[in-house]
PDB file of C-alpha atoms in Angstrom:
ATOM      1  CA  UNK A 545       0.000   0.000   0.000  1.00 47.00           C
ATOM      2  CA  UNK A 546       1.405   3.394  -0.969  1.00 50.00           C
ATOM      3  CA  UNK A 547      -0.025   5.233   2.014  1.00 52.00           C
ATOM      4  CA  UNK A 548      -2.894   6.700   0.014  1.00 55.00           C
ATOM      5  CA  UNK A 549      -6.336   6.139   1.440  1.00 55.00           C
ATOM      6  CA  UNK A 550      -9.168   4.962  -0.730  1.00 56.00           C
ATOM      7  CA  UNK A 551     -12.206   7.241  -0.925  1.00 60.00           C
ATOM      8  CA  UNK A 552     -15.131   6.135   1.175  1.00 61.00           C
ATOM      9  CA  UNK A 553     -17.774   4.247  -0.756  1.00 67.00           C
ATOM     10  CA  UNK A 554     -20.714   6.346  -1.817  1.00 73.00           C
ATOM     11  CA  UNK A 555     -24.156   5.435  -0.578  1.00 85.00           C
ATOM     12  CA  UNK A 556     -27.180   5.158  -2.848  1.00 88.00           C
ATOM     13  CA  UNK A 557     -28.425   8.448  -1.412  1.00 84.00           C
ATOM     14  CA  UNK A 558     -25.095  10.126  -2.159  1.00 88.00           C
ATOM     15  CA  UNK A 559     -25.224   8.818  -5.742  1.00 90.00           C
ATOM     16  CA  UNK A 560     -28.779  10.081  -6.285  1.00 92.00           C
ATOM     17  CA  UNK A 561     -27.995  13.403  -4.625  1.00 94.00           C
ATOM     18  CA  UNK A 562     -25.056  13.732  -7.004  1.00 95.00           C
ATOM     19  CA  UNK A 563     -27.323  13.109  -9.980  1.00 97.00           C
ATOM     20  CA  UNK A 564     -29.758  15.681  -8.618  1.00 97.00           C
ATOM     21  CA  UNK A 565     -26.908  18.149  -8.255  1.00 97.00           C
ATOM     22  CA  UNK A 566     -25.780  17.675 -11.863  1.00 98.00           C
ATOM     23  CA  UNK A 567     -29.346  18.017 -13.145  1.00 98.00           C
ATOM     24  CA  UNK A 568     -29.862  21.145 -11.041  1.00 98.00           C
ATOM     25  CA  UNK A 569     -26.597  22.638 -12.314  1.00 97.00           C
ATOM     26  CA  UNK A 570     -27.410  21.992 -15.970  1.00 98.00           C
ATOM     27  CA  UNK A 571     -31.018  23.139 -15.745  1.00 97.00           C
ATOM     28  CA  UNK A 572     -29.795  26.214 -13.845  1.00 97.00           C
ATOM     29  CA  UNK A 573     -27.422  27.033 -16.710  1.00 97.00           C
ATOM     30  CA  UNK A 574     -30.346  26.478 -19.080  1.00 97.00           C
ATOM     31  CA  UNK A 575     -32.541  28.858 -17.073  1.00 96.00           C
ATOM     32  CA  UNK A 576     -29.860  31.556 -17.027  1.00 96.00           C
ATOM     33  CA  UNK A 577     -29.372  31.147 -20.768  1.00 96.00           C
ATOM     34  CA  UNK A 578     -33.130  31.309 -21.230  1.00 95.00           C
ATOM     35  CA  UNK A 579     -33.253  34.523 -19.258  1.00 95.00           C
ATOM     36  CA  UNK A 580     -30.575  36.068 -21.506  1.00 95.00           C
ATOM     37  CA  UNK A 581     -32.399  34.775 -24.583  1.00 94.00           C
ATOM     38  CA  UNK A 582     -35.823  36.044 -23.554  1.00 93.00           C
ATOM     39  CA  UNK A 583     -34.802  39.677 -24.018  1.00 90.00           C
ATOM     40  CA  UNK A 584     -34.273  39.205 -27.771  1.00 95.00           C
ATOM     41  CA  UNK A 585     -35.813  36.015 -29.096  1.00 93.00           C
ATOM     42  CA  UNK A 586     -39.242  37.532 -29.831  1.00 93.00           C
ATOM     43  CA  UNK A 587     -37.913  40.920 -30.903  1.00 96.00           C
ATOM     44  CA  UNK A 588     -34.413  41.385 -32.310  1.00 97.00           C
ATOM     45  CA  UNK A 589     -33.956  37.751 -33.395  1.00 97.00           C
ATOM     46  CA  UNK A 590     -37.191  37.840 -35.413  1.00 96.00           C
ATOM     47  CA  UNK A 591     -35.847  40.772 -37.452  1.00 97.00           C
ATOM     48  CA  UNK A 592     -32.722  38.912 -38.577  1.00 98.00           C
ATOM     49  CA  UNK A 593     -32.439  37.519 -42.075  1.00 98.00           C
ATOM     50  CA  UNK A 594     -32.166  33.755 -41.629  1.00 98.00           C
ATOM     51  CA  UNK A 595     -30.755  30.988 -43.820  1.00 98.00           C
ATOM     52  CA  UNK A 596     -33.072  28.411 -45.382  1.00 97.00           C
ATOM     53  CA  UNK A 597     -31.893  25.749 -42.921  1.00 98.00           C
ATOM     54  CA  UNK A 598     -32.883  27.788 -39.852  1.00 97.00           C
ATOM     55  CA  UNK A 599     -35.057  25.475 -37.686  1.00 97.00           C
ATOM     56  CA  UNK A 600     -38.455  26.636 -36.460  1.00 95.00           C
ATOM     57  CA  UNK A 601     -38.327  28.416 -33.102  1.00 92.00           C
ATOM     58  CA  UNK A 602     -40.384  25.745 -31.315  1.00 94.00           C
ATOM     59  CA  UNK A 603     -37.671  23.097 -31.809  1.00 96.00           C
ATOM     60  CA  UNK A 604     -35.055  24.770 -29.603  1.00 94.00           C
ATOM     61  CA  UNK A 605     -36.654  24.297 -26.160  1.00 93.00           C
ATOM     62  CA  UNK A 606     -37.254  20.529 -26.372  1.00 96.00           C
ATOM     63  CA  UNK A 607     -33.876  19.869 -28.001  1.00 97.00           C
ATOM     64  CA  UNK A 608     -31.997  21.901 -25.397  1.00 96.00           C
ATOM     65  CA  UNK A 609     -33.942  20.345 -22.520  1.00 96.00           C
ATOM     66  CA  UNK A 610     -32.983  16.862 -23.696  1.00 98.00           C
ATOM     67  CA  UNK A 611     -29.373  17.905 -24.312  1.00 98.00           C
ATOM     68  CA  UNK A 612     -29.028  19.487 -20.861  1.00 98.00           C
ATOM     69  CA  UNK A 613     -30.347  16.305 -19.247  1.00 98.00           C
ATOM     70  CA  UNK A 614     -27.826  14.250 -21.241  1.00 98.00           C
ATOM     71  CA  UNK A 615     -25.040  16.671 -20.239  1.00 98.00           C
ATOM     72  CA  UNK A 616     -26.090  16.268 -16.595  1.00 98.00           C
ATOM     73  CA  UNK A 617     -26.061  12.458 -16.797  1.00 98.00           C
ATOM     74  CA  UNK A 618     -22.661  12.566 -18.530  1.00 98.00           C
ATOM     75  CA  UNK A 619     -21.216  14.712 -15.742  1.00 98.00           C
ATOM     76  CA  UNK A 620     -22.740  12.486 -13.083  1.00 98.00           C
ATOM     77  CA  UNK A 621     -21.446   9.279 -14.672  1.00 97.00           C
ATOM     78  CA  UNK A 622     -17.940  10.701 -14.983  1.00 97.00           C
ATOM     79  CA  UNK A 623     -18.079  11.961 -11.377  1.00 96.00           C
ATOM     80  CA  UNK A 624     -19.213   8.533 -10.191  1.00 94.00           C
ATOM     81  CA  UNK A 625     -16.311   6.833 -11.947  1.00 94.00           C
ATOM     82  CA  UNK A 626     -13.651   8.383  -9.711  1.00 90.00           C
ATOM     83  CA  UNK A 627     -11.283   7.754 -12.607  1.00 92.00           C
ATOM     84  CA  UNK A 628      -7.700   9.010 -12.477  1.00 89.00           C
ATOM     85  CA  UNK A 629      -7.446  12.396 -14.158  1.00 87.00           C
ATOM     86  CA  UNK A 630     -11.105  13.162 -13.520  1.00 93.00           C
ATOM     87  CA  UNK A 631     -10.259  16.682 -12.355  1.00 95.00           C
ATOM     88  CA  UNK A 632      -9.294  17.630 -15.932  1.00 97.00           C
ATOM     89  CA  UNK A 633     -12.588  16.216 -17.223  1.00 97.00           C
ATOM     90  CA  UNK A 634     -14.583  18.138 -14.654  1.00 97.00           C
ATOM     91  CA  UNK A 635     -12.649  21.313 -15.481  1.00 98.00           C
ATOM     92  CA  UNK A 636     -13.538  20.852 -19.163  1.00 98.00           C
ATOM     93  CA  UNK A 637     -17.142  20.191 -18.097  1.00 98.00           C
ATOM     94  CA  UNK A 638     -17.314  23.456 -16.163  1.00 98.00           C
ATOM     95  CA  UNK A 639     -15.622  25.298 -19.025  1.00 98.00           C
ATOM     96  CA  UNK A 640     -18.084  24.082 -21.652  1.00 98.00           C
ATOM     97  CA  UNK A 641     -21.061  24.920 -19.424  1.00 98.00           C
ATOM     98  CA  UNK A 642     -19.678  28.432 -18.856  1.00 98.00           C
ATOM     99  CA  UNK A 643     -19.100  28.897 -22.601  1.00 98.00           C
ATOM    100  CA  UNK A 644     -22.586  27.596 -23.317  1.00 98.00           C
ATOM    101  CA  UNK A 645     -24.027  30.308 -21.079  1.00 98.00           C
ATOM    102  CA  UNK A 646     -21.620  32.893 -22.499  1.00 98.00           C
ATOM    103  CA  UNK A 647     -22.915  32.181 -25.992  1.00 98.00           C
ATOM    104  CA  UNK A 648     -26.531  32.925 -24.988  1.00 97.00           C
ATOM    105  CA  UNK A 649     -25.473  36.094 -23.196  1.00 98.00           C
ATOM    106  CA  UNK A 650     -23.322  37.225 -26.140  1.00 98.00           C
ATOM    107  CA  UNK A 651     -25.707  36.317 -28.965  1.00 98.00           C
ATOM    108  CA  UNK A 652     -29.099  37.137 -27.475  1.00 97.00           C
ATOM    109  CA  UNK A 653     -28.223  39.361 -24.527  1.00 96.00           C
ATOM    110  CA  UNK A 654     -25.534  41.367 -26.304  1.00 97.00           C
ATOM    111  CA  UNK A 655     -26.890  40.900 -29.837  1.00 98.00           C
ATOM    112  CA  UNK A 656     -23.307  40.425 -31.024  1.00 98.00           C
ATOM    113  CA  UNK A 657     -23.468  37.756 -33.709  1.00 98.00           C
ATOM    114  CA  UNK A 658     -19.770  37.891 -34.637  1.00 98.00           C
ATOM    115  CA  UNK A 659     -18.558  37.714 -31.042  1.00 98.00           C
ATOM    116  CA  UNK A 660     -20.999  34.867 -30.410  1.00 98.00           C
ATOM    117  CA  UNK A 661     -19.448  33.004 -33.344  1.00 98.00           C
ATOM    118  CA  UNK A 662     -16.061  33.161 -31.606  1.00 98.00           C
ATOM    119  CA  UNK A 663     -17.650  31.925 -28.362  1.00 98.00           C
ATOM    120  CA  UNK A 664     -19.401  29.003 -30.068  1.00 98.00           C
ATOM    121  CA  UNK A 665     -16.160  27.879 -31.729  1.00 98.00           C
ATOM    122  CA  UNK A 666     -14.512  27.833 -28.291  1.00 98.00           C
ATOM    123  CA  UNK A 667     -17.566  26.008 -26.932  1.00 98.00           C
ATOM    124  CA  UNK A 668     -17.273  23.325 -29.594  1.00 98.00           C
ATOM    125  CA  UNK A 669     -13.579  22.845 -28.779  1.00 98.00           C
ATOM    126  CA  UNK A 670     -14.397  22.610 -25.052  1.00 98.00           C
ATOM    127  CA  UNK A 671     -17.098  20.010 -25.731  1.00 98.00           C
ATOM    128  CA  UNK A 672     -14.620  18.003 -27.818  1.00 98.00           C
ATOM    129  CA  UNK A 673     -12.077  18.090 -25.011  1.00 98.00           C
ATOM    130  CA  UNK A 674     -14.768  17.185 -22.485  1.00 98.00           C
ATOM    131  CA  UNK A 675     -15.844  14.261 -24.698  1.00 98.00           C
ATOM    132  CA  UNK A 676     -12.298  12.874 -24.839  1.00 97.00           C
ATOM    133  CA  UNK A 677     -11.666  13.261 -21.101  1.00 97.00           C
ATOM    134  CA  UNK A 678     -15.048  11.854 -20.075  1.00 97.00           C
ATOM    135  CA  UNK A 679     -14.661   8.865 -22.406  1.00 96.00           C
ATOM    136  CA  UNK A 680     -11.507   7.966 -20.502  1.00 95.00           C
ATOM    137  CA  UNK A 681     -13.435   8.000 -17.233  1.00 95.00           C
ATOM    138  CA  UNK A 682     -16.654   6.376 -18.464  1.00 96.00           C
ATOM    139  CA  UNK A 683     -17.321   5.561 -22.135  1.00 97.00           C
ATOM    140  CA  UNK A 684     -21.031   6.318 -21.916  1.00 98.00           C
ATOM    141  CA  UNK A 685     -20.343   9.656 -20.202  1.00 98.00           C
ATOM    142  CA  UNK A 686     -18.285  10.677 -23.206  1.00 97.00           C
ATOM    143  CA  UNK A 687     -20.810   9.456 -25.742  1.00 98.00           C
ATOM    144  CA  UNK A 688     -23.644  11.268 -23.958  1.00 98.00           C
ATOM    145  CA  UNK A 689     -21.898  14.482 -25.045  1.00 98.00           C
ATOM    146  CA  UNK A 690     -21.884  13.503 -28.748  1.00 98.00           C
ATOM    147  CA  UNK A 691     -25.423  14.763 -29.553  1.00 98.00           C
ATOM    148  CA  UNK A 692     -24.567  18.012 -27.747  1.00 98.00           C
ATOM    149  CA  UNK A 693     -21.442  18.402 -29.887  1.00 98.00           C
ATOM    150  CA  UNK A 694     -23.449  17.707 -33.048  1.00 98.00           C
ATOM    151  CA  UNK A 695     -26.129  20.256 -32.116  1.00 98.00           C
ATOM    152  CA  UNK A 696     -23.544  22.892 -31.219  1.00 98.00           C
ATOM    153  CA  UNK A 697     -21.709  22.228 -34.503  1.00 98.00           C
ATOM    154  CA  UNK A 698     -24.994  22.836 -36.332  1.00 98.00           C
ATOM    155  CA  UNK A 699     -25.577  25.951 -34.203  1.00 98.00           C
ATOM    156  CA  UNK A 700     -22.096  27.198 -35.124  1.00 98.00           C
ATOM    157  CA  UNK A 701     -22.921  26.857 -38.831  1.00 98.00           C
ATOM    158  CA  UNK A 702     -26.217  28.650 -38.204  1.00 98.00           C
ATOM    159  CA  UNK A 703     -24.405  31.373 -36.230  1.00 98.00           C
ATOM    160  CA  UNK A 704     -21.960  31.827 -39.115  1.00 98.00           C
ATOM    161  CA  UNK A 705     -24.820  32.099 -41.621  1.00 98.00           C
ATOM    162  CA  UNK A 706     -26.618  34.653 -39.440  1.00 98.00           C
ATOM    163  CA  UNK A 707     -23.420  36.678 -39.116  1.00 98.00           C
ATOM    164  CA  UNK A 708     -22.895  36.662 -42.887  1.00 98.00           C
ATOM    165  CA  UNK A 709     -26.529  37.550 -43.641  1.00 98.00           C
ATOM    166  CA  UNK A 710     -26.803  40.305 -41.061  1.00 98.00           C
TER     167      UNK A 710
END
């Protein structure tokens, strides 16, 4: 034995409380992003010229709700794994959540399409890093971030088109 103590086993309650914490965190980020979005989505955003592939407005809420729940489960699964190097994965997790919120604040709150494009590119890179690090801790945790990465990649293309058109 190298003198290092093993972490205490987690109880079922601790595991479920952890899941609740991750869900609360992700839905809290969603709510803050929604608050930033609400100031412009029915006004400024409606005046923008949009590309042909722009989805209908009603699609965003259900897609993001599902994605945030998947992000929460990914974070929880990685956290549960106690894998070596998990701190880096959790740092990437926090970074991508912060960038996710920053995009909403920049695009909708600040109405700065070009600056939001820079933020979403950073967000996509952070999600990619988070995917790689989480996959090392728990394969499913990594793969739960794949739909999020795909949606954000689509959103980045949409952001670019909006920037070019407006």
